PDB file of N, CA and C in Angstrom:
ATOM      1  N   MET A  20       3.007  15.343   1.882  1.00 80.00           N
ATOM      2  CA  MET A  20       1.859  14.451   1.471  1.00 80.00           C
ATOM      3  C   MET A  20       2.085  14.147   0.145  1.00 80.00           C
ATOM      4  N   THR A  21       2.753  14.995  -0.631  1.00 88.00           N
ATOM      5  CA  THR A  21       2.829  14.491  -2.262  1.00 88.00           C
ATOM      6  C   THR A  21       4.114  13.441  -2.261  1.00 88.00           C
ATOM      7  N   ARG A  22       5.098  13.573  -1.474  1.00 93.00           N
ATOM      8  CA  ARG A  22       6.085  12.470  -1.399  1.00 93.00           C
ATOM      9  C   ARG A  22       5.247  11.116  -1.166  1.00 93.00           C
ATOM     10  N   GLY A  23       4.401  11.043  -0.270  1.00 93.00           N
ATOM     11  CA  GLY A  23       3.770   9.909   0.150  1.00 93.00           C
ATOM     12  C   GLY A  23       2.987   9.406  -0.773  1.00 93.00           C
ATOM     13  N   LEU A  24       2.203  10.247  -1.900  1.00 95.00           N
ATOM     14  CA  LEU A  24       1.234   9.853  -2.925  1.00 95.00           C
ATOM     15  C   LEU A  24       2.064   9.178  -3.836  1.00 95.00           C
ATOM     16  N   LEU A  25       3.285   9.874  -4.269  1.00 96.00           N
ATOM     17  CA  LEU A  25       4.049   9.321  -5.195  1.00 96.00           C
ATOM     18  C   LEU A  25       4.682   7.994  -4.823  1.00 96.00           C
ATOM     19  N   ARG A  26       4.963   7.870  -3.706  1.00 97.00           N
ATOM     20  CA  ARG A  26       5.443   6.446  -2.981  1.00 97.00           C
ATOM     21  C   ARG A  26       4.253   5.404  -3.503  1.00 97.00           C
ATOM     22  N   LEU A  27       3.026   5.959  -3.217  1.00 97.00           N
ATOM     23  CA  LEU A  27       1.986   4.899  -3.274  1.00 97.00           C
ATOM     24  C   LEU A  27       1.789   4.669  -4.781  1.00 97.00           C
ATOM     25  N   ASP A  28       1.833   5.727  -5.696  1.00 97.00           N
ATOM     26  CA  ASP A  28       1.789   5.300  -7.030  1.00 97.00           C
ATOM     27  C   ASP A  28       2.622   4.470  -7.564  1.00 97.00           C
ATOM     28  N   ALA A  29       3.941   4.414  -7.080  1.00 97.00           N
ATOM     29  CA  ALA A  29       5.169   3.665  -7.531  1.00 97.00           C
ATOM     30  C   ALA A  29       4.692   2.301  -7.136  1.00 97.00           C
ATOM     31  N   ALA A  30       4.187   2.071  -5.847  1.00 97.00           N
ATOM     32  CA  ALA A  30       3.852   0.721  -5.298  1.00 97.00           C
ATOM     33  C   ALA A  30       2.960   0.199  -6.248  1.00 97.00           C
ATOM     34  N   THR A  31       1.953   1.058  -6.559  1.00 97.00           N
ATOM     35  CA  THR A  31       0.963   0.539  -7.718  1.00 97.00           C
ATOM     36  C   THR A  31       1.579  -0.004  -8.960  1.00 97.00           C
ATOM     37  N   CYS A  32       2.494   0.678  -9.205  1.00 97.00           N
ATOM     38  CA  CYS A  32       3.254   0.457 -10.717  1.00 97.00           C
ATOM     39  C   CYS A  32       4.030  -1.020 -10.553  1.00 97.00           C
ATOM     40  N   TRP A  33       4.608  -1.059  -9.279  1.00 97.00           N
ATOM     41  CA  TRP A  33       5.207  -2.337  -8.897  1.00 97.00           C
ATOM     42  C   TRP A  33       4.203  -3.738  -8.927  1.00 97.00           C
ATOM     43  N   HIS A  34       3.320  -3.497  -8.521  1.00 97.00           N
ATOM     44  CA  HIS A  34       2.247  -4.234  -8.278  1.00 97.00           C
ATOM     45  C   HIS A  34       1.587  -4.976  -9.783  1.00 97.00           C
ATOM     46  N   ARG A  35       1.418  -3.767 -10.572  1.00 96.00           N
ATOM     47  CA  ARG A  35       1.276  -3.964 -12.057  1.00 96.00           C
ATOM     48  C   ARG A  35       2.242  -4.461 -12.838  1.00 96.00           C
ATOM     49  N   ASP A  36       3.555  -4.214 -12.507  1.00 97.00           N
ATOM     50  CA  ASP A  36       4.618  -4.904 -13.085  1.00 97.00           C
ATOM     51  C   ASP A  36       4.942  -6.516 -12.607  1.00 97.00           C
ATOM     52  N   GLY A  37       4.080  -6.792 -11.758  1.00 95.00           N
ATOM     53  CA  GLY A  37       4.092  -8.308 -11.045  1.00 95.00           C
ATOM     54  C   GLY A  37       4.888  -8.636  -9.903  1.00 95.00           C
ATOM     55  N   ASP A  38       5.343  -7.406  -9.288  1.00 97.00           N
ATOM     56  CA  ASP A  38       6.072  -7.599  -8.034  1.00 97.00           C
ATOM     57  C   ASP A  38       5.234  -7.092  -6.868  1.00 97.00           C
ATOM     58  N   THR A  39       4.252  -7.926  -6.731  1.00 97.00           N
ATOM     59  CA  THR A  39       3.287  -7.477  -5.707  1.00 97.00           C
ATOM     60  C   THR A  39       3.943  -7.264  -3.945  1.00 97.00           C
ATOM     61  N   GLU A  40       4.905  -8.127  -3.585  1.00 97.00           N
ATOM     62  CA  GLU A  40       5.360  -8.086  -2.520  1.00 97.00           C
ATOM     63  C   GLU A  40       6.100  -6.881  -2.198  1.00 97.00           C
ATOM     64  N   GLN A  41       6.871  -6.453  -3.457  1.00 97.00           N
ATOM     65  CA  GLN A  41       7.771  -5.062  -3.224  1.00 97.00           C
ATOM     66  C   GLN A  41       6.702  -3.925  -3.243  1.00 97.00           C
ATOM     67  N   ALA A  42       5.473  -4.036  -3.755  1.00 98.00           N
ATOM     68  CA  ALA A  42       4.287  -3.115  -3.879  1.00 98.00           C
ATOM     69  C   ALA A  42       3.847  -2.970  -2.439  1.00 98.00           C
ATOM     70  N   CYS A  43       3.493  -4.105  -1.715  1.00 98.00           N
ATOM     71  CA  CYS A  43       2.922  -3.997  -0.420  1.00 98.00           C
ATOM     72  C   CYS A  43       3.903  -3.611   0.567  1.00 98.00           C
ATOM     73  N   ARG A  44       5.204  -3.646   0.557  1.00 98.00           N
ATOM     74  CA  ARG A  44       6.140  -3.309   1.180  1.00 98.00           C
ATOM     75  C   ARG A  44       6.508  -1.775   1.103  1.00 98.00           C
ATOM     76  N   ALA A  45       6.592  -1.335  -0.096  1.00 98.00           N
ATOM     77  CA  ALA A  45       6.720   0.239  -0.425  1.00 98.00           C
ATOM     78  C   ALA A  45       5.404   0.877   0.201  1.00 98.00           C
ATOM     79  N   ALA A  46       4.107   0.456  -0.047  1.00 98.00           N
ATOM     80  CA  ALA A  46       2.917   1.180   0.473  1.00 98.00           C
ATOM     81  C   ALA A  46       3.025   1.087   2.016  1.00 98.00           C
ATOM     82  N   THR A  47       3.273   0.030   2.717  1.00 98.00           N
ATOM     83  CA  THR A  47       3.255  -0.058   3.829  1.00 98.00           C
ATOM     84  C   THR A  47       4.178   0.941   4.546  1.00 98.00           C
ATOM     85  N   ALA A  48       5.543   0.928   3.823  1.00 97.00           N
ATOM     86  CA  ALA A  48       6.468   2.157   4.401  1.00 97.00           C
ATOM     87  C   ALA A  48       5.986   3.392   4.139  1.00 97.00           C
ATOM     88  N   ALA A  49       5.538   3.696   3.042  1.00 97.00           N
ATOM     89  CA  ALA A  49       4.879   5.032   2.795  1.00 97.00           C
ATOM     90  C   ALA A  49       3.860   5.387   3.896  1.00 97.00           C
ATOM     91  N   LEU A  50       2.949   4.723   4.168  1.00 96.00           N
ATOM     92  CA  LEU A  50       2.252   4.965   5.076  1.00 96.00           C
ATOM     93  C   LEU A  50       2.646   5.235   6.647  1.00 96.00           C
ATOM     94  N   ALA A  51       3.663   4.287   6.850  1.00 95.00           N
ATOM     95  CA  ALA A  51       4.118   4.546   8.101  1.00 95.00           C
ATOM     96  C   ALA A  51       5.124   5.929   8.187  1.00 95.00           C
ATOM     97  N   ASP A  52       5.703   6.371   7.330  1.00 95.00           N
ATOM     98  CA  ASP A  52       6.539   7.590   7.246  1.00 95.00           C
ATOM     99  C   ASP A  52       5.480   8.713   7.190  1.00 95.00           C
ATOM    100  N   LEU A  53       4.379   8.552   6.899  1.00 94.00           N
ATOM    101  CA  LEU A  53       3.519   9.659   6.922  1.00 94.00           C
ATOM    102  C   LEU A  53       2.880  10.193   8.548  1.00 94.00           C
ATOM    103  N   PRO A  54       2.791  11.434   8.688  1.00 93.00           N
ATOM    104  CA  PRO A  54       2.191  11.631   9.946  1.00 93.00           C
ATOM    105  C   PRO A  54       0.830  11.056   9.971  1.00 93.00           C
ATOM    106  N   PRO A  55       0.340  10.660  11.194  1.00 89.00           N
ATOM    107  CA  PRO A  55      -0.989  10.276  11.297  1.00 89.00           C
ATOM    108  C   PRO A  55      -2.030  10.980  10.614  1.00 89.00           C
ATOM    109  N   GLY A  56      -2.161  12.193  10.618  1.00 89.00           N
ATOM    110  CA  GLY A  56      -3.233  13.011  10.208  1.00 89.00           C
ATOM    111  C   GLY A  56      -3.134  12.961   8.731  1.00 89.00           C
ATOM    112  N   TRP A  57      -2.168  12.561   7.965  1.00 90.00           N
ATOM    113  CA  TRP A  57      -2.232  12.409   6.579  1.00 90.00           C
ATOM    114  C   TRP A  57      -2.324  11.105   6.117  1.00 90.00           C
ATOM    115  N   ARG A  58      -2.610   9.866   7.016  1.00 90.00           N
ATOM    116  CA  ARG A  58      -2.941   8.725   6.450  1.00 90.00           C
ATOM    117  C   ARG A  58      -4.402   8.493   6.374  1.00 90.00           C
ATOM    118  N   THR A  59      -4.933   9.584   5.857  1.00 90.00           N
ATOM    119  CA  THR A  59      -6.445   9.622   5.705  1.00 90.00           C
ATOM    120  C   THR A  59      -6.782  10.021   4.329  1.00 90.00           C
ATOM    121  N   GLY A  60      -7.983  10.381   3.889  1.00 92.00           N
ATOM    122  CA  GLY A  60      -8.319  10.745   2.769  1.00 92.00           C
ATOM    123  C   GLY A  60      -7.589  10.237   1.514  1.00 92.00           C
ATOM    124  N   LEU A  61      -6.973  10.951   0.617  1.00 94.00           N
ATOM    125  CA  LEU A  61      -6.320  10.511  -0.529  1.00 94.00           C
ATOM    126  C   LEU A  61      -5.293   9.431  -0.473  1.00 94.00           C
ATOM    127  N   THR A  62      -4.404   9.465   0.520  1.00 95.00           N
ATOM    128  CA  THR A  62      -3.332   8.536   0.836  1.00 95.00           C
ATOM    129  C   THR A  62      -4.006   7.422   1.183  1.00 95.00           C
ATOM    130  N   ARG A  63      -5.013   7.238   1.984  1.00 95.00           N
ATOM    131  CA  ARG A  63      -5.484   6.110   2.631  1.00 95.00           C
ATOM    132  C   ARG A  63      -6.313   5.186   1.251  1.00 95.00           C
ATOM    133  N   THR A  64      -7.056   6.203   0.687  1.00 96.00           N
ATOM    134  CA  THR A  64      -7.601   5.557  -0.540  1.00 96.00           C
ATOM    135  C   THR A  64      -6.853   4.933  -1.417  1.00 96.00           C
ATOM    136  N   ARG A  65      -5.672   5.565  -1.814  1.00 96.00           N
ATOM    137  CA  ARG A  65      -4.621   5.052  -2.807  1.00 96.00           C
ATOM    138  C   ARG A  65      -4.182   3.703  -2.298  1.00 96.00           C
ATOM    139  N   ALA A  66      -3.854   3.500  -1.075  1.00 97.00           N
ATOM    140  CA  ALA A  66      -3.232   2.361  -0.380  1.00 97.00           C
ATOM    141  C   ALA A  66      -4.313   1.455  -0.225  1.00 97.00           C
ATOM    142  N   VAL A  67      -5.613   1.589  -0.005  1.00 97.00           N
ATOM    143  CA  VAL A  67      -6.616   0.693  -0.045  1.00 97.00           C
ATOM    144  C   VAL A  67      -6.969   0.300  -1.755  1.00 97.00           C
ATOM    145  N   GLU A  68      -6.904   1.008  -2.490  1.00 97.00           N
ATOM    146  CA  GLU A  68      -7.123   0.472  -3.879  1.00 97.00           C
ATOM    147  C   GLU A  68      -5.948  -0.323  -4.373  1.00 97.00           C
ATOM    148  N   LEU A  69      -4.703  -0.071  -4.093  1.00 97.00           N
ATOM    149  CA  LEU A  69      -3.873  -1.124  -3.947  1.00 97.00           C
ATOM    150  C   LEU A  69      -3.918  -2.555  -3.461  1.00 97.00           C
ATOM    151  N   TYR A  70      -4.294  -2.424  -2.225  1.00 97.00           N
ATOM    152  CA  TYR A  70      -4.669  -3.721  -1.640  1.00 97.00           C
ATOM    153  C   TYR A  70      -5.907  -4.512  -2.239  1.00 97.00           C
ATOM    154  N   ARG A  71      -6.929  -3.711  -2.795  1.00 97.00           N
ATOM    155  CA  ARG A  71      -7.964  -4.239  -3.400  1.00 97.00           C
ATOM    156  C   ARG A  71      -7.488  -5.082  -4.659  1.00 97.00           C
ATOM    157  N   MET A  72      -6.364  -4.376  -5.353  1.00 97.00           N
ATOM    158  CA  MET A  72      -5.931  -4.875  -6.684  1.00 97.00           C
ATOM    159  C   MET A  72      -5.406  -6.264  -6.503  1.00 97.00           C
ATOM    160  N   ILE A  73      -4.767  -6.526  -5.179  1.00 96.00           N
ATOM    161  CA  ILE A  73      -4.203  -7.735  -4.924  1.00 96.00           C
ATOM    162  C   ILE A  73      -5.365  -8.857  -5.016  1.00 96.00           C
ATOM    163  N   PRO A  74      -4.900 -10.006  -5.678  1.00 95.00           N
ATOM    164  CA  PRO A  74      -5.782 -11.184  -5.667  1.00 95.00           C
ATOM    165  C   PRO A  74      -6.128 -11.631  -4.326  1.00 95.00           C
ATOM    166  N   ALA A  75      -7.322 -12.265  -3.954  1.00 95.00           N
ATOM    167  CA  ALA A  75      -7.820 -12.413  -2.667  1.00 95.00           C
ATOM    168  C   ALA A  75      -6.747 -13.754  -2.247  1.00 95.00           C
ATOM    169  N   GLN A  76      -6.417 -14.730  -3.105  1.00 94.00           N
ATOM    170  CA  GLN A  76      -5.629 -15.709  -2.825  1.00 94.00           C
ATOM    171  C   GLN A  76      -4.081 -15.193  -2.287  1.00 94.00           C
ATOM    172  N   ASP A  77      -3.749 -14.213  -2.515  1.00 94.00           N
ATOM    173  CA  ASP A  77      -2.521 -13.474  -2.133  1.00 94.00           C
ATOM    174  C   ASP A  77      -2.442 -12.561  -0.837  1.00 94.00           C
ATOM    175  N   HIS A  78      -3.830 -12.627  -0.431  1.00 96.00           N
ATOM    176  CA  HIS A  78      -3.932 -11.772   0.902  1.00 96.00           C
ATOM    177  C   HIS A  78      -3.268 -12.318   2.104  1.00 96.00           C
ATOM    178  N   HIS A  79      -2.883 -13.656   2.183  1.00 96.00           N
ATOM    179  CA  HIS A  79      -2.353 -14.165   3.288  1.00 96.00           C
ATOM    180  C   HIS A  79      -0.720 -14.227   3.159  1.00 96.00           C
ATOM    181  N   GLU A  80      -0.448 -13.643   2.128  1.00 96.00           N
ATOM    182  CA  GLU A  80       1.276 -13.273   2.148  1.00 96.00           C
ATOM    183  C   GLU A  80       1.305 -12.550   3.203  1.00 96.00           C
ATOM    184  N   PRO A  81       2.790 -12.440   3.903  1.00 97.00           N
ATOM    185  CA  PRO A  81       3.214 -11.415   5.034  1.00 97.00           C
ATOM    186  C   PRO A  81       3.145 -10.013   4.477  1.00 97.00           C
ATOM    187  N   ALA A  82       3.718  -9.731   3.384  1.00 97.00           N
ATOM    188  CA  ALA A  82       3.630  -8.395   2.846  1.00 97.00           C
ATOM    189  C   ALA A  82       2.297  -7.858   2.877  1.00 97.00           C
ATOM    190  N   ALA A  83       1.314  -8.549   2.075  1.00 98.00           N
ATOM    191  CA  ALA A  83       0.152  -8.155   2.042  1.00 98.00           C
ATOM    192  C   ALA A  83      -0.917  -7.792   3.468  1.00 98.00           C
ATOM    193  N   ARG A  84      -0.610  -8.874   4.386  1.00 97.00           N
ATOM    194  CA  ARG A  84      -0.980  -8.850   5.580  1.00 97.00           C
ATOM    195  C   ARG A  84      -0.553  -7.625   6.254  1.00 97.00           C
ATOM    196  N   GLU A  85       0.958  -7.247   6.300  1.00 98.00           N
ATOM    197  CA  GLU A  85       1.372  -5.994   6.756  1.00 98.00           C
ATOM    198  C   GLU A  85       0.723  -4.848   6.178  1.00 98.00           C
ATOM    199  N   LEU A  86       0.514  -4.762   4.976  1.00 98.00           N
ATOM    200  CA  LEU A  86      -0.219  -3.442   4.330  1.00 98.00           C
ATOM    201  C   LEU A  86      -1.833  -3.559   5.057  1.00 98.00           C
ATOM    202  N   ARG A  87      -2.394  -4.632   5.028  1.00 97.00           N
ATOM    203  CA  ARG A  87      -3.675  -4.693   5.648  1.00 97.00           C
ATOM    204  C   ARG A  87      -3.825  -3.952   7.182  1.00 97.00           C
ATOM    205  N   ASP A  88      -2.660  -4.697   7.919  1.00 97.00           N
ATOM    206  CA  ASP A  88      -2.562  -4.037   9.043  1.00 97.00           C
ATOM    207  C   ASP A  88      -2.332  -2.538   9.283  1.00 97.00           C
ATOM    208  N   ALA A  89      -1.613  -2.013   8.293  1.00 95.00           N
ATOM    209  CA  ALA A  89      -1.222  -0.686   8.336  1.00 95.00           C
ATOM    210  C   ALA A  89      -2.712   0.135   7.923  1.00 95.00           C
ATOM    211  N   LEU A  90      -3.383  -0.374   7.170  1.00 95.00           N
ATOM    212  CA  LEU A  90      -4.533   0.035   6.695  1.00 95.00           C
ATOM    213  C   LEU A  90      -5.545   0.190   7.962  1.00 95.00           C
ATOM    214  N   SER A  91      -5.420  -0.845   8.687  1.00 93.00           N
ATOM    215  CA  SER A  91      -6.317  -0.968   9.845  1.00 93.00           C
ATOM    216  C   SER A  91      -6.016  -0.155  11.035  1.00 93.00           C
ATOM    217  N   ALA A  92      -4.900   0.275  11.075  1.00 84.00           N
ATOM    218  CA  ALA A  92      -4.360   1.332  12.253  1.00 84.00           C
ATOM    219  C   ALA A  92      -4.758   2.671  12.270  1.00 84.00           C
TER     220      ALA A  92
END
Protein backbone atom coordinates (compact mmCIF):
# COMPACT_ATOMS: atom_id res chain seq x y z
CA MET A 1 0.00 0.00 0.00
CA THR A 2 2.87 2.38 0.78
CA ARG A 3 4.15 2.15 -2.78
CA GLY A 4 0.68 3.00 -4.10
CA LEU A 5 0.41 6.02 -1.81
CA LEU A 6 3.83 7.25 -2.92
CA ARG A 7 2.77 6.90 -6.55
CA LEU A 8 -0.40 8.88 -5.87
CA ASP A 9 1.63 11.57 -4.11
CA ALA A 10 3.96 11.75 -7.12
CA ALA A 11 0.93 12.10 -9.38
CA THR A 12 -0.27 15.03 -7.28
CA CYS A 13 3.15 16.64 -7.69
CA TRP A 14 2.96 16.22 -11.48
CA HIS A 15 -0.41 17.94 -11.48
CA ARG A 16 0.91 20.81 -9.36
CA ASP A 17 3.87 21.10 -11.76
CA GLY A 18 1.42 21.50 -14.65
CA ASP A 19 1.39 18.00 -16.13
CA THR A 20 -2.18 16.98 -15.37
CA GLU A 21 -2.31 14.35 -18.09
CA GLN A 22 0.72 12.51 -16.67
CA ALA A 23 -0.72 12.91 -13.18
CA CYS A 24 -4.00 11.28 -14.19
CA ARG A 25 -2.27 8.45 -16.01
CA ALA A 26 0.04 7.79 -13.06
CA ALA A 27 -2.82 7.84 -10.56
CA THR A 28 -4.92 5.53 -12.71
CA ALA A 29 -2.01 3.09 -13.03
CA ALA A 30 -1.33 3.26 -9.29
CA LEU A 31 -4.93 2.36 -8.52
CA ALA A 32 -4.97 -0.44 -11.10
CA ASP A 33 -1.82 -1.97 -9.62
CA LEU A 34 -3.29 -2.14 -6.12
CA PRO A 35 -5.22 -5.20 -4.96
CA PRO A 36 -8.95 -4.39 -4.89
CA GLY A 37 -9.04 -4.34 -1.09
CA TRP A 38 -6.43 -1.57 -1.03
CA ARG A 39 -8.29 0.75 -3.41
CA THR A 40 -10.33 2.12 -0.52
CA GLY A 41 -9.62 4.31 2.43
CA LEU A 42 -6.53 6.48 2.20
CA THR A 43 -5.51 5.43 -1.32
CA ARG A 44 -8.93 6.23 -2.72
CA THR A 45 -9.08 9.48 -0.77
CA ARG A 46 -5.78 10.64 -2.25
CA ALA A 47 -6.86 9.74 -5.78
CA VAL A 48 -10.19 11.54 -5.31
CA GLU A 49 -8.37 14.61 -3.98
CA LEU A 50 -6.21 14.65 -7.10
CA TYR A 51 -9.26 14.38 -9.35
CA ARG A 52 -10.93 17.25 -7.49
CA MET A 53 -7.85 19.43 -8.02
CA ILE A 54 -8.29 19.16 -11.77
CA PRO A 55 -10.24 22.12 -13.17
CA ALA A 56 -13.74 21.11 -14.23
CA GLN A 57 -13.11 22.16 -17.84
CA ASP A 58 -10.36 19.50 -18.02
CA HIS A 59 -12.53 16.64 -16.76
CA HIS A 60 -13.44 15.79 -20.37
CA GLU A 61 -9.81 15.00 -21.26
CA PRO A 62 -9.18 11.27 -21.83
CA ALA A 63 -6.70 10.85 -18.97
CA ALA A 64 -9.02 12.59 -16.51
CA ARG A 65 -11.94 10.45 -17.67
CA GLU A 66 -9.84 7.31 -17.16
CA LEU A 67 -9.03 8.39 -13.61
CA ARG A 68 -12.71 9.10 -12.95
CA ASP A 69 -13.63 5.68 -14.31
CA ALA A 70 -10.98 4.02 -12.13
CA LEU A 71 -12.45 5.78 -9.12
CA SER A 72 -15.94 4.63 -10.08
CA ALA A 73 -14.93 0.98 -10.31
